[in-house]
Amino acid sequence: MAIPTMAQETSTASTLSEQLAEKAAGFAKRAPADRLETFAKGISDVRDSGIEKSAKQVGDDAVDGTLKGWKGDSVTLSKLWSEGPVVLMWYRGGWCPYCNIQLRAMQQSLDKIENAGAKLVVLTPELPEKAKETAEASGISIVALHDKDLKLAKQYGIVFELPDAIAPMYQARLPQYNGSDAMELPLSATYVINSSGTITYAFLDADYKKRAEPSEVIAAVKAAAK
């Protein structure tokens, strides 16, 4: 599946929420009604599972982990947050247009996040070579860490099994990108973790079209750094 580059995908929207809404509105105009209903039912099923409330929340201890990016470097999360706040963000895969919009928005806000005193850590179930392709196609410099088999995401409680009505649409895609036959995805969650290893901000939404607004993340980082 071809991934639009920055040059190919233009938008008049300014905030990330506006860009995501614009993308969703365009899809709603093109897609058949039954397909829209299927996706809406999938979102509802995920929300009804209670995952938004059972996942790690503000005030909980963050879960440590050591992961690798496509460059082969290992990153231990606790080492990072011992030095200052960490923004921990999962994306589903380069096949997801909403993820690509979010990645570009976070890239554009990276200087502000870092100037506020935090490090941005992006995680994905995508195989390292796929994550590299995603970054190159989206024109970003962020190196995504490989959350193999969603091991860390599961410890944060943000992994769900695709509803039966949705799973067939992903049966060819997920094994290709993730190297696994598991029909599982993470919520597009974003956490801010302070230097004590405590979660101080959590964005958790069953709707994959909704993502943490960079300005809110920056504000959370500033609060965590105090």
XYZ file of N, CA and C in Angstrom:
678
model
N 0.844 -1.192 0.000
C 0.000 0.000 0.000
C 0.881 1.243 0.000
N 0.712 2.129 -0.945
C 1.522 3.332 -1.033
C 1.156 4.302 0.079
N 2.158 4.907 0.667
C 1.945 5.861 1.744
C 2.184 7.253 1.198
N 1.198 8.172 1.319
C 1.387 9.512 0.808
C 2.546 10.206 1.515
N 3.350 10.930 0.766
C 4.410 11.724 1.369
C 3.850 13.081 1.743
N 4.656 13.874 2.445
C 4.222 15.210 2.817
C 3.837 16.021 1.589
N 4.620 15.861 0.537
C 4.370 16.648 -0.668
C 3.076 16.217 -1.343
N 2.716 14.933 -1.212
C 1.537 14.426 -1.885
C 0.255 14.737 -1.136
N 0.359 14.909 0.175
C -0.833 15.085 0.986
C -0.848 16.488 1.563
N -1.781 17.322 1.110
C -1.863 18.684 1.591
C -3.137 18.866 2.392
N -3.121 19.844 3.271
C -4.272 20.095 4.118
C -4.320 21.569 4.470
N -5.515 22.097 4.570
C -5.676 23.482 4.996
C -5.880 23.549 6.497
N -6.030 22.408 7.157
C -6.252 22.369 8.591
C -4.965 22.706 9.325
N -5.102 23.234 10.537
C -3.928 23.638 11.305
C -3.626 22.663 12.435
N -4.570 22.430 13.339
C -4.295 21.532 14.448
C -4.348 20.077 13.972
N -3.752 19.199 14.757
C -3.801 17.776 14.424
C -5.241 17.282 14.395
N -6.041 17.703 15.351
C -7.450 17.276 15.387
C -8.181 17.676 14.119
N -7.895 18.865 13.629
C -8.538 19.342 12.399
C -8.074 18.531 11.193
N -6.796 18.197 11.152
C -6.277 17.400 10.040
C -6.885 16.000 10.043
N -7.001 15.409 11.227
C -7.592 14.071 11.332
C -9.064 14.093 10.942
N -9.767 15.136 11.374
C -11.185 15.259 11.031
C -11.371 15.442 9.534
N -10.471 16.195 8.911
C -10.524 16.411 7.471
C -10.316 15.095 6.727
N -9.360 14.284 7.188
C -9.109 12.978 6.583
C -10.322 12.069 6.747
N -10.912 12.061 7.932
C -12.086 11.215 8.199
C -13.273 11.640 7.345
N -13.448 12.942 7.175
C -14.566 13.440 6.366
C -14.388 13.042 4.906
N -13.163 13.095 4.418
C -12.901 12.686 3.039
C -13.185 11.215 2.829
N -12.782 10.384 3.795
C -13.049 8.945 3.697
C -14.552 8.680 3.741
N -15.265 9.417 4.585
C -16.711 9.223 4.728
C -17.451 9.542 3.427
N -16.910 10.469 2.641
C -17.539 10.825 1.368
C -17.323 9.744 0.307
N -16.173 9.040 0.401
C -15.821 8.072 -0.634
C -16.280 6.651 -0.334
N -16.289 6.294 0.921
C -16.506 4.896 1.299
C -17.980 4.508 1.248
N -18.275 3.260 0.907
C -19.657 2.770 0.933
C -20.210 2.812 2.355
N -21.506 2.967 2.455
C -22.155 3.094 3.764
C -21.918 1.873 4.638
N -21.946 0.679 4.025
C -21.771 -0.521 4.846
C -20.358 -0.609 5.421
N -19.379 -0.115 4.676
C -17.999 -0.120 5.180
C -17.859 0.857 6.346
N -18.476 2.014 6.220
C -18.453 2.991 7.304
C -19.120 2.426 8.552
N -20.207 1.715 8.359
C -20.900 1.112 9.493
C -20.046 0.043 10.170
N -19.322 -0.708 9.361
C -18.451 -1.753 9.912
C -17.348 -1.157 10.768
N -16.709 -0.105 10.277
C -15.652 0.543 11.044
C -16.210 1.176 12.318
N -17.377 1.807 12.204
C -18.004 2.426 13.381
C -18.333 1.370 14.434
N -18.825 0.212 13.968
C -19.139 -0.878 14.896
C -17.854 -1.393 15.548
N -16.769 -1.452 14.783
C -15.494 -1.896 15.339
C -15.020 -0.977 16.451
N -15.122 0.329 16.231
C -14.728 1.297 17.260
C -15.582 1.127 18.505
N -16.879 0.951 18.283
C -17.805 0.764 19.409
C -17.472 -0.494 20.203
N -17.146 -1.567 19.500
C -16.806 -2.827 20.177
C -15.547 -2.673 21.025
N -14.561 -1.978 20.485
C -13.323 -1.764 21.242
C -13.607 -0.916 22.478
N -14.395 0.135 22.317
C -14.731 0.995 23.464
C -15.526 0.221 24.509
N -16.454 -0.602 24.053
C -17.294 -1.365 24.990
C -16.501 -2.412 25.770
N -15.306 -2.745 25.270
C -14.479 -3.716 25.983
C -13.932 -3.140 27.292
N -13.993 -1.820 27.438
C -13.505 -1.171 28.649
C -12.018 -0.873 28.647
N -11.374 -1.024 27.493
C -9.922 -0.859 27.417
C -9.460 0.547 27.793
N -10.274 1.545 27.503
C -9.871 2.919 27.816
C -9.711 3.129 29.324
N -10.485 2.373 30.101
C -10.432 2.511 31.562
C -9.482 1.508 32.218
N -9.284 0.359 31.566
C -8.429 -0.670 32.158
C -6.945 -0.470 31.837
N -6.646 0.346 30.833
C -5.250 0.633 30.480
C -4.586 1.459 31.576
N -3.272 1.566 31.524
C -2.531 2.393 32.461
C -3.066 3.827 32.427
N -3.204 4.416 33.601
C -3.818 5.728 33.728
C -2.869 6.706 34.416
N -3.271 7.976 34.441
C -2.517 9.003 35.149
C -2.390 8.592 36.618
N -1.180 8.690 37.148
C -0.912 8.305 38.527
C -0.327 6.918 38.664
N -0.461 6.087 37.618
C 0.117 4.743 37.644
C 1.615 4.805 37.390
N 2.307 3.771 37.857
C 3.724 3.644 37.534
C 3.871 3.236 36.070
N 4.793 3.862 35.382
C 5.077 3.484 33.995
C 5.777 2.134 33.975
N 5.619 1.422 32.876
C 6.271 0.120 32.702
C 7.566 0.317 31.927
N 8.641 -0.217 32.465
C 9.939 -0.085 31.818
C 10.081 -1.113 30.699
N 10.977 -0.865 29.802
C 11.245 -1.803 28.722
C 12.483 -1.367 27.945
N 13.119 -2.298 27.282
C 14.255 -2.011 26.414
C 13.893 -2.450 25.002
N 13.917 -1.520 24.073
C 13.503 -1.785 22.702
C 14.559 -1.290 21.732
N 14.467 -1.770 20.496
C 15.412 -1.377 19.457
C 14.693 -0.697 18.298
N 15.401 0.232 17.685
C 14.929 0.858 16.465
C 15.580 0.207 15.268
N 15.325 0.736 14.064
C 15.870 0.104 12.855
C 17.378 0.302 12.717
N 17.931 1.214 13.504
C 19.381 1.405 13.473
C 20.095 0.410 14.381
N 19.310 -0.370 15.133
C 19.888 -1.392 15.999
C 20.237 -0.926 17.391
N 20.048 0.365 17.681
C 20.360 0.892 19.003
C 19.276 0.493 20.005
N 19.689 0.072 21.197
C 18.748 -0.278 22.259
C 18.434 0.961 23.091
N 17.173 1.098 23.472
C 16.730 2.214 24.300
C 16.004 1.646 25.512
N 16.462 2.010 26.696
C 15.800 1.604 27.934
C 15.001 2.789 28.453
N 13.715 2.616 28.570
C 12.837 3.737 28.894
C 13.162 4.371 30.242
N 13.437 3.554 31.251
C 13.700 4.110 32.583
C 14.947 4.987 32.591
N 15.900 4.666 31.747
C 17.102 5.500 31.653
C 16.739 6.866 31.102
N 15.831 6.869 30.133
C 15.403 8.143 29.550
C 14.623 8.972 30.553
N 13.647 8.351 31.234
C 12.827 9.176 32.120
C 13.566 9.546 33.413
N 14.657 8.869 33.715
C 15.454 9.296 34.869
C 16.142 10.622 34.591
N 16.249 10.961 33.313
C 16.909 12.206 32.900
C 15.910 13.332 32.664
N 14.624 13.013 32.662
C 13.596 14.019 32.420
C 12.357 13.380 31.831
N 11.298 14.169 31.621
C 10.046 13.601 31.121
C 10.208 12.898 29.775
N 9.364 11.896 29.574
C 9.338 11.139 28.324
C 7.922 11.150 27.770
N 7.809 11.399 26.481
C 6.535 11.243 25.775
C 6.578 9.889 25.082
N 5.659 9.024 25.457
C 5.605 7.663 24.916
C 4.380 7.571 24.015
N 4.606 7.306 22.735
C 3.501 7.333 21.762
C 3.524 6.095 20.876
N 2.403 5.401 20.816
C 2.277 4.252 19.905
C 1.557 4.658 18.623
N 2.035 4.133 17.499
C 1.251 4.227 16.268
C 1.062 2.834 15.688
N -0.025 2.664 14.952
C -0.440 1.333 14.510
C 0.390 0.795 13.353
N 0.731 1.652 12.393
C 1.510 1.198 11.252
C 1.473 2.206 10.129
N 2.424 2.100 9.226
C 2.500 3.020 8.099
C 1.345 2.891 7.128
N 0.587 1.792 7.229
C -0.589 1.594 6.387
C -1.761 2.465 6.844
N -1.634 3.054 8.026
C -2.731 3.833 8.627
C -2.537 5.313 8.329
N -3.392 5.928 7.516
C -3.201 7.337 7.161
C -3.279 8.274 8.358
N -4.071 7.914 9.358
C -4.184 8.754 10.554
C -2.877 8.735 11.349
N -2.212 7.591 11.351
C -0.905 7.499 12.013
C 0.114 8.389 11.324
N 0.098 8.403 10.001
C 1.050 9.218 9.252
C 0.828 10.702 9.493
N -0.428 11.096 9.596
C -0.740 12.496 9.909
C -0.210 12.845 11.298
N -0.427 11.941 12.251
C 0.054 12.175 13.615
C 1.576 12.245 13.666
N 2.236 11.332 12.975
C 3.697 11.332 12.973
C 4.254 12.644 12.429
N 3.664 13.142 11.359
C 4.135 14.406 10.790
C 3.891 15.564 11.762
N 2.753 15.541 12.442
C 2.444 16.604 13.401
C 3.422 16.575 14.576
N 3.769 15.378 15.027
C 4.719 15.270 16.134
C 6.123 15.674 15.687
N 6.466 15.361 14.454
C 7.755 15.801 13.909
C 7.823 17.330 13.909
N 6.745 17.954 13.488
C 6.709 19.418 13.436
C 6.771 20.044 14.829
N 6.350 19.271 15.845
C 6.350 19.775 17.223
C 7.545 19.275 18.023
N 8.436 18.540 17.380
C 9.531 17.890 18.100
C 10.416 18.894 18.829
N 10.759 19.997 18.176
C 11.615 20.999 18.824
C 10.948 21.545 20.083
N 9.655 21.800 20.000
C 8.945 22.346 21.159
C 8.876 21.316 22.294
N 8.694 20.054 21.935
C 8.670 18.991 22.952
C 10.020 18.893 23.641
N 11.079 18.911 22.836
C 12.427 18.798 23.401
C 12.820 20.051 24.173
N 12.418 21.219 23.694
C 12.725 22.461 24.404
C 11.983 22.549 25.728
N 10.857 21.833 25.816
C 10.110 21.777 27.079
C 10.749 20.803 28.059
N 11.760 20.074 27.587
C 12.523 19.214 28.476
C 12.257 17.734 28.358
N 11.539 17.311 27.308
C 11.172 15.897 27.192
C 11.827 15.229 25.994
N 11.824 13.909 26.033
C 12.237 13.101 24.887
C 10.995 12.410 24.333
N 10.863 12.404 23.017
C 9.754 11.717 22.359
C 10.191 10.311 21.988
N 9.435 9.324 22.461
C 9.705 7.929 22.139
C 8.492 7.367 21.399
N 8.701 6.984 20.148
C 7.622 6.453 19.315
C 7.782 4.938 19.216
N 6.691 4.217 19.453
C 6.714 2.757 19.407
C 5.687 2.248 18.411
N 5.989 1.099 17.826
C 5.094 0.525 16.831
C 5.293 -0.986 16.743
N 4.228 -1.727 16.415
C 4.407 -3.163 16.174
C 5.024 -3.454 14.815
N 5.171 -2.434 13.972
C 5.775 -2.632 12.654
C 7.185 -3.200 12.765
N 7.528 -4.064 11.848
C 8.903 -4.530 11.757
C 9.830 -3.334 11.519
N 11.060 -3.381 12.017
C 11.965 -2.232 11.878
C 12.098 -1.716 10.444
N 12.192 -2.640 9.475
C 12.338 -2.179 8.098
C 11.081 -1.457 7.600
N 9.922 -1.892 8.092
C 8.676 -1.216 7.729
C 8.581 0.149 8.391
N 9.010 0.232 9.650
C 8.988 1.517 10.349
C 9.911 2.518 9.659
N 11.038 2.029 9.156
C 11.965 2.892 8.414
C 11.299 3.402 7.138
N 10.588 2.524 6.438
C 9.865 2.929 5.235
C 8.801 3.977 5.566
N 8.114 3.770 6.680
C 7.088 4.720 7.102
C 7.696 6.094 7.339
N 8.824 6.131 8.035
C 9.477 7.404 8.333
C 9.934 8.100 7.050
N 10.517 7.333 6.147
C 11.018 7.912 4.905
C 9.870 8.427 4.038
N 8.775 7.666 3.977
C 7.641 8.076 3.153
C 6.938 9.304 3.717
N 6.962 9.433 5.046
C 6.301 10.569 5.683
C 7.230 11.754 5.877
N 8.495 11.577 5.506
C 9.440 12.676 5.607
C 9.770 13.073 7.032
N 9.872 12.076 7.933
C 10.170 12.383 9.326
C 11.518 11.792 9.722
N 12.102 12.350 10.771
C 13.399 11.879 11.260
C 13.265 11.048 12.533
N 12.057 10.969 13.073
C 11.826 10.214 14.306
C 12.100 8.734 14.042
N 12.911 8.118 14.910
C 13.173 6.685 14.799
C 12.207 5.938 15.712
N 11.344 5.117 15.119
C 10.371 4.356 15.900
C 11.014 3.096 16.455
N 10.710 2.791 17.706
C 11.198 1.573 18.333
C 10.225 0.430 18.054
N 10.759 -0.766 17.906
C 9.946 -1.932 17.572
C 9.394 -2.572 18.831
N 8.091 -2.456 19.012
C 7.412 -3.134 20.122
C 6.979 -4.506 19.605
N 7.923 -5.430 19.597
C 7.697 -6.760 19.008
C 6.544 -7.481 19.689
N 5.605 -7.934 18.859
C 4.414 -8.648 19.330
C 3.634 -7.834 20.363
N 3.844 -6.519 20.332
C 3.142 -5.595 21.236
C 3.358 -5.951 22.708
N 4.541 -6.457 23.004
C 4.828 -6.904 24.364
C 4.695 -5.776 25.387
N 5.288 -4.614 25.075
C 5.210 -3.496 26.018
C 3.803 -2.912 26.044
N 3.187 -2.781 24.881
C 1.825 -2.242 24.821
C 0.863 -3.074 25.658
N 1.077 -4.378 25.668
C 0.214 -5.248 26.478
C 0.392 -4.972 27.961
N 1.607 -4.627 28.358
C 1.845 -4.311 29.767
C 1.213 -2.973 30.157
N 1.027 -2.122 29.163
C 0.309 -0.870 29.409
C -1.207 -1.051 29.268
N -1.627 -2.224 28.813
C -3.052 -2.523 28.717
C -3.752 -1.876 27.554
N -3.018 -1.564 26.485
C -3.622 -0.824 25.377
C -3.821 -1.673 24.119
N -3.660 -2.994 24.241
C -3.793 -3.872 23.083
C -5.182 -4.503 23.054
N -5.768 -4.528 21.860
C -7.079 -5.165 21.702
C -7.046 -6.102 20.497
N -7.878 -7.108 20.568
C -8.037 -8.017 19.439
C -9.053 -7.423 18.485
N -8.740 -7.448 17.217
C -9.642 -6.845 16.235
C -11.003 -7.532 16.264
N -12.080 -6.759 16.303
C -13.424 -7.345 16.268
C -13.613 -8.194 15.012
N -14.468 -9.205 15.110
C -14.669 -10.158 14.011
C -15.023 -9.481 12.691
N -15.811 -8.421 12.758
C -16.240 -7.755 11.524
C -15.090 -7.008 10.848
N -14.079 -6.621 11.634
C -12.967 -5.822 11.129
C -11.784 -6.686 10.714
N -11.558 -7.769 11.443
C -10.347 -8.583 11.271
C -10.064 -8.982 9.823
N -11.074 -9.414 9.031
C -10.774 -9.831 7.654
C -10.106 -8.745 6.805
N -10.363 -7.481 7.134
C -9.774 -6.384 6.372
C -8.275 -6.255 6.617
N -7.789 -6.868 7.697
C -6.394 -6.726 8.099
C -5.597 -8.023 7.959
N -6.228 -9.075 7.498
C -5.576 -10.392 7.492
C -4.357 -10.456 6.583
N -4.322 -9.663 5.559
C -3.146 -9.624 4.687
C -2.170 -8.542 5.128
N -2.691 -7.483 5.689
C -1.885 -6.311 6.015
C -1.002 -6.519 7.246
N -1.579 -6.966 8.356
C -0.820 -7.034 9.603
C 0.354 -8.009 9.553
N 0.176 -9.228 9.015
C 1.349 -10.114 8.922
C 2.472 -9.512 8.089
N 2.110 -8.808 7.035
C 3.115 -8.191 6.167
C 3.907 -7.118 6.906
N 3.218 -6.327 7.694
C 3.873 -5.216 8.383
C 4.493 -5.621 9.716
N 3.819 -6.534 10.437
C 4.246 -6.853 11.799
C 5.001 -8.170 11.923
N 4.980 -8.981 10.867
C 5.646 -10.267 10.950
C 4.969 -11.223 11.901
N 3.669 -11.055 12.104
C 2.906 -11.892 13.023
C 1.497 -12.064 12.487
N 0.908 -13.218 12.743
C -0.467 -13.473 12.310
C -1.490 -12.978 13.328
N -1.027 -12.449 14.440
C -1.951 -11.989 15.490
C -2.796 -10.828 14.981
N -4.098 -10.932 15.148
C -5.001 -9.859 14.745
C -5.202 -8.909 15.926
N -4.115 -8.234 16.273
C -4.103 -7.321 17.411
C -3.535 -5.974 16.998
N -4.028 -4.938 17.639
C -3.506 -3.591 17.434
C -3.463 -2.868 18.772
N -2.612 -1.854 18.878
C -2.637 -1.018 20.079
C -3.561 0.176 19.878
N -4.121 0.684 20.969
C -4.712 2.003 20.894
C -3.613 2.976 20.473
N -4.003 4.043 19.823
C -3.014 5.070 19.465
C -2.798 5.951 20.698
N -2.190 5.336 21.697
C -2.053 5.966 23.011
C -0.835 6.862 23.081
N -0.941 7.903 23.886
C 0.186 8.770 24.194
C 0.237 8.988 25.693
N 1.423 8.779 26.272
C 1.635 8.997 27.697
C 2.762 10.006 27.894
N 2.674 10.752 28.982
C 3.811 11.528 29.467
C 4.212 10.932 30.806
N 5.502 10.648 30.944
C 6.048 10.020 32.146
C 7.069 10.973 32.758
N 6.942 11.219 34.073
C 7.896 12.141 34.708
C 9.166 11.419 35.144
N 10.088 12.159 35.733
C 11.393 11.592 36.076
C 11.328 10.588 37.220
N 10.170 10.491 37.870
C 9.984 9.476 38.912
C 9.385 8.193 38.341
N 9.109 8.201 37.044
C 8.515 7.025 36.419
C 7.018 6.925 36.620
N 6.387 8.062 36.867
C 4.936 8.101 37.068
C 4.264 8.701 35.837
N 3.153 8.123 35.429
C 2.387 8.649 34.292
C 1.649 9.910 34.739
N 1.890 11.005 34.054
C 1.252 12.274 34.410
C 0.246 12.737 33.365
N 0.241 12.072 32.216
C -0.711 12.408 31.139
C -0.977 11.131 30.364
N -2.234 10.914 30.016
C -2.593 9.721 29.239
C -3.690 10.070 28.249
N -3.409 9.814 26.985
C -4.443 9.946 25.944
C -4.810 8.543 25.492
N -6.072 8.171 25.738
C -6.555 6.827 25.428
C -7.928 6.955 24.778
N -8.028 6.560 23.525
C -9.298 6.665 22.815
C -9.451 5.473 21.884
N -10.590 4.802 21.965
C -10.849 3.639 21.115
C -10.995 4.016 19.651
N -11.263 5.266 19.386
C -11.422 5.741 18.006
C -10.045 6.049 17.421
N -9.620 5.242 16.438
C -8.291 5.407 15.844
C -8.140 6.734 15.112
N -9.233 7.445 14.888
C -9.172 8.736 14.203
C -8.882 9.880 15.174
N -8.788 9.571 16.448
C -8.521 10.584 17.474
C -7.110 10.369 18.033
N -6.344 11.432 18.162
C -4.976 11.360 18.650
C -4.700 12.523 19.609
N -3.665 12.375 20.411
C -3.281 13.436 21.337
C -2.831 14.670 20.562
N -3.367 15.806 20.928
C -2.988 17.064 20.287
C -1.584 17.468 20.765
N -0.667 17.771 19.848
C 0.691 18.139 20.262
C 0.740 19.247 21.304
N -0.123 20.248 21.179
C -0.107 21.351 22.149
C -0.442 20.855 23.553
N -1.343 19.866 23.653
C -1.693 19.296 24.951
C -0.512 18.488 25.508
N 0.169 17.774 24.625
C 1.330 16.997 25.057
C 2.426 17.923 25.569
N 2.660 19.014 24.863
C 3.690 19.981 25.282
C 3.340 20.571 26.642
N 2.065 20.912 26.831
C 1.632 21.458 28.128
C 1.843 20.425 29.236
N 1.550 19.158 28.925
C 1.741 18.082 29.907
C 3.220 17.895 30.233
N 4.065 18.028 29.222
C 5.515 17.912 29.434
C 5.999 19.029 30.366
N 5.554 20.236 30.123
C 5.965 21.372 30.964
C 5.534 21.161 32.408
N 4.339 20.625 32.593
C 3.850 20.353 33.940
C 4.668 19.259 34.609
N 5.039 18.242 33.831
C 5.806 17.119 34.390
C 7.225 17.514 34.728
N 7.726 18.540 34.058
C 9.122 18.944 34.250
C 9.291 19.872 35.465
N 8.193 20.316 36.052
C 8.278 21.246 37.186
C 8.785 20.535 38.439
